[in-house]
CSV table of C-alpha atoms in Angstrom, one decimal:
chain,number,residue,atom,x,y,z
H,225,MET,CA,-26.8,12.7,11.8
H,226,SER,CA,-25.0,16.0,10.2
H,227,ASN,CA,-23.7,16.3,6.6
H,228,GLN,CA,-20.8,16.4,7.9
H,229,ASN,CA,-20.5,13.9,10.4
H,230,ILE,CA,-22.3,11.3,7.5
H,231,PHE,CA,-18.9,11.9,5.4
H,232,GLN,CA,-16.9,11.8,8.3
H,233,ALA,CA,-18.2,8.1,8.6
H,234,PHE,CA,-18.4,7.2,5.3
H,235,GLU,CA,-14.2,7.9,5.2
H,236,GLU,CA,-13.8,6.3,8.1
H,237,ALA,CA,-15.7,2.7,7.1
H,238,LYS,CA,-14.0,3.0,3.9
H,239,LYS,CA,-10.6,3.3,5.4
H,240,ALA,CA,-11.9,0.6,7.9
H,241,SER,CA,-13.1,-2.0,4.7
H,242,GLY,CA,-10.6,-4.1,2.5
H,243,LYS,CA,-7.7,-6.2,3.5
H,244,PHE,CA,-5.7,-4.2,0.3
H,245,LEU,CA,-4.6,-0.7,0.9
H,246,LYS,CA,-5.0,1.8,-2.3
H,247,LEU,CA,-2.9,4.6,-2.8
H,248,ALA,CA,-4.5,7.1,-5.8
H,249,PRO,CA,-1.9,9.0,-8.2
H,250,GLY,CA,-0.2,11.2,-6.4
H,251,GLU,CA,-1.7,9.9,-3.0
H,252,ARG,CA,1.5,10.1,-0.3
H,253,ARG,CA,1.5,8.0,2.6
H,254,THR,CA,3.6,7.1,5.7
H,255,LEU,CA,3.9,3.5,6.6
H,256,GLN,CA,5.6,1.0,8.4
H,257,PHE,CA,6.4,-2.3,7.2
H,258,ASN,CA,6.3,-5.5,8.9
H,259,VAL,CA,9.3,-7.0,6.9
H,260,ASN,CA,7.9,-10.4,8.5
H,261,ARG,CA,5.1,-10.6,6.5
H,262,ILE,CA,6.0,-10.2,2.7
H,263,GLU,CA,5.0,-12.6,0.4
H,264,ILE,CA,5.2,-12.8,-3.1
H,265,ALA,CA,1.8,-13.7,-5.4
H,266,ASP,CA,0.5,-14.7,-8.7
H,267,SER,CA,-0.4,-11.1,-10.4
H,268,GLU,CA,-4.2,-10.8,-11.4
H,269,PHE,CA,-6.1,-8.5,-13.3
H,270,GLU,CA,-10.3,-8.3,-12.9
H,271,GLY,CA,-9.9,-12.0,-11.2
H,272,LYS,CA,-7.4,-13.3,-14.3
H,273,LYS,CA,-3.9,-14.5,-13.7
H,274,THR,CA,-1.3,-12.5,-15.8
H,275,GLY,CA,1.4,-14.6,-15.5
H,276,GLY,CA,3.3,-12.3,-13.9
H,277,LYS,CA,4.0,-11.6,-9.9
H,278,SER,CA,3.0,-9.5,-7.1
H,279,ILE,CA,4.4,-8.5,-4.1
H,280,HIS,CA,2.6,-8.2,-0.8
H,281,PHE,CA,3.8,-6.0,1.5
H,282,THR,CA,1.9,-5.7,5.5
H,283,VAL,CA,1.9,-2.3,6.3
H,284,ILE,CA,0.5,-0.3,8.9
H,285,ASP,CA,-0.5,3.6,8.9
H,286,PRO,CA,1.7,5.1,12.2
H,287,LYS,CA,-1.9,7.3,12.6
H,288,GLU,CA,-4.3,3.9,12.4
H,289,PRO,CA,-1.7,1.6,13.9
H,290,GLN,CA,-4.5,-1.1,14.6
H,291,ALA,CA,-5.7,-1.2,11.0
H,292,GLU,CA,-3.1,-3.7,9.0
H,293,LYS,CA,-3.8,-3.2,5.2
H,294,VAL,CA,-1.8,-5.1,2.4
H,295,LEU,CA,0.2,-2.8,0.1
H,296,SER,CA,-0.2,-5.1,-3.1
H,297,MET,CA,2.4,-3.9,-6.3
H,298,GLY,CA,4.5,-5.4,-9.5
H,299,VAL,CA,8.1,-7.3,-8.8
H,300,LYS,CA,9.4,-4.0,-10.5
H,301,LYS,CA,7.9,-1.4,-8.8
H,302,ALA,CA,8.7,-3.0,-5.8
H,303,ASP,CA,12.2,-3.1,-6.2
H,304,ALA,CA,13.4,0.3,-4.8
H,305,ILE,CA,11.0,-0.6,-1.3
H,306,MET,CA,12.7,-4.2,-1.0
H,307,ALA,CA,16.2,-2.1,-0.8
H,308,LEU,CA,15.0,-0.1,2.0
H,309,LEU,CA,13.5,-2.8,3.2
H,310,LYS,CA,16.7,-4.3,3.0
H,311,ALA,CA,18.8,-2.0,4.6
H,312,GLY,CA,16.4,-2.2,7.6
H,313,LYS,CA,14.2,0.8,6.9
H,314,ASN,CA,10.7,-0.3,7.4
H,315,LEU,CA,9.2,3.2,8.1
H,316,LEU,CA,8.5,4.8,4.9
H,317,ASP,CA,7.2,7.7,3.0
H,318,ILE,CA,6.0,6.3,0.2
H,319,GLN,CA,4.1,8.1,-2.9
H,320,LYS,CA,2.1,6.4,-6.3
H,321,ILE,CA,2.9,8.7,-9.1
H,322,GLY,CA,0.7,7.7,-12.4
H,323,SER,CA,-2.1,4.8,-12.6
H,324,GLY,CA,-2.6,1.6,-14.0
H,325,LYS,CA,0.6,0.2,-15.7
H,326,ASP,CA,2.5,3.5,-15.9
H,327,SER,CA,2.6,3.7,-12.7
H,328,GLN,CA,5.4,4.2,-9.9
H,329,PHE,CA,6.2,4.1,-6.8
H,330,ILE,CA,8.6,6.9,-4.5
H,331,ALA,CA,9.8,5.5,-1.5
H,332,ILE,CA,11.9,8.3,1.1
H,333,PRO,CA,13.4,6.2,4.8
H,334,LEU,CA,12.0,8.3,7.5
């Protein structure tokens, strides 16, 4: 296997592993949200409950429809996404700005 092929195989394996979708700071993805599969869960940080709540959105990247993932964020950060979903918009362009507690998610309906 050539070096280029091994790097491509690594990226594909990384995308397929795990059920959670992690966006890097500045990353932008188009996601299809399943409004029938939204969950509210207790927030955890490093395996410990924080006392807050998280929203778990079940999403699909239209470019990879077989790979269902969960996009998780705090309740306050999910506000704009929830408003768009409530308005019937479930194909969204999501961009993560910042990292850690300073991160925010920008949602644009498509």
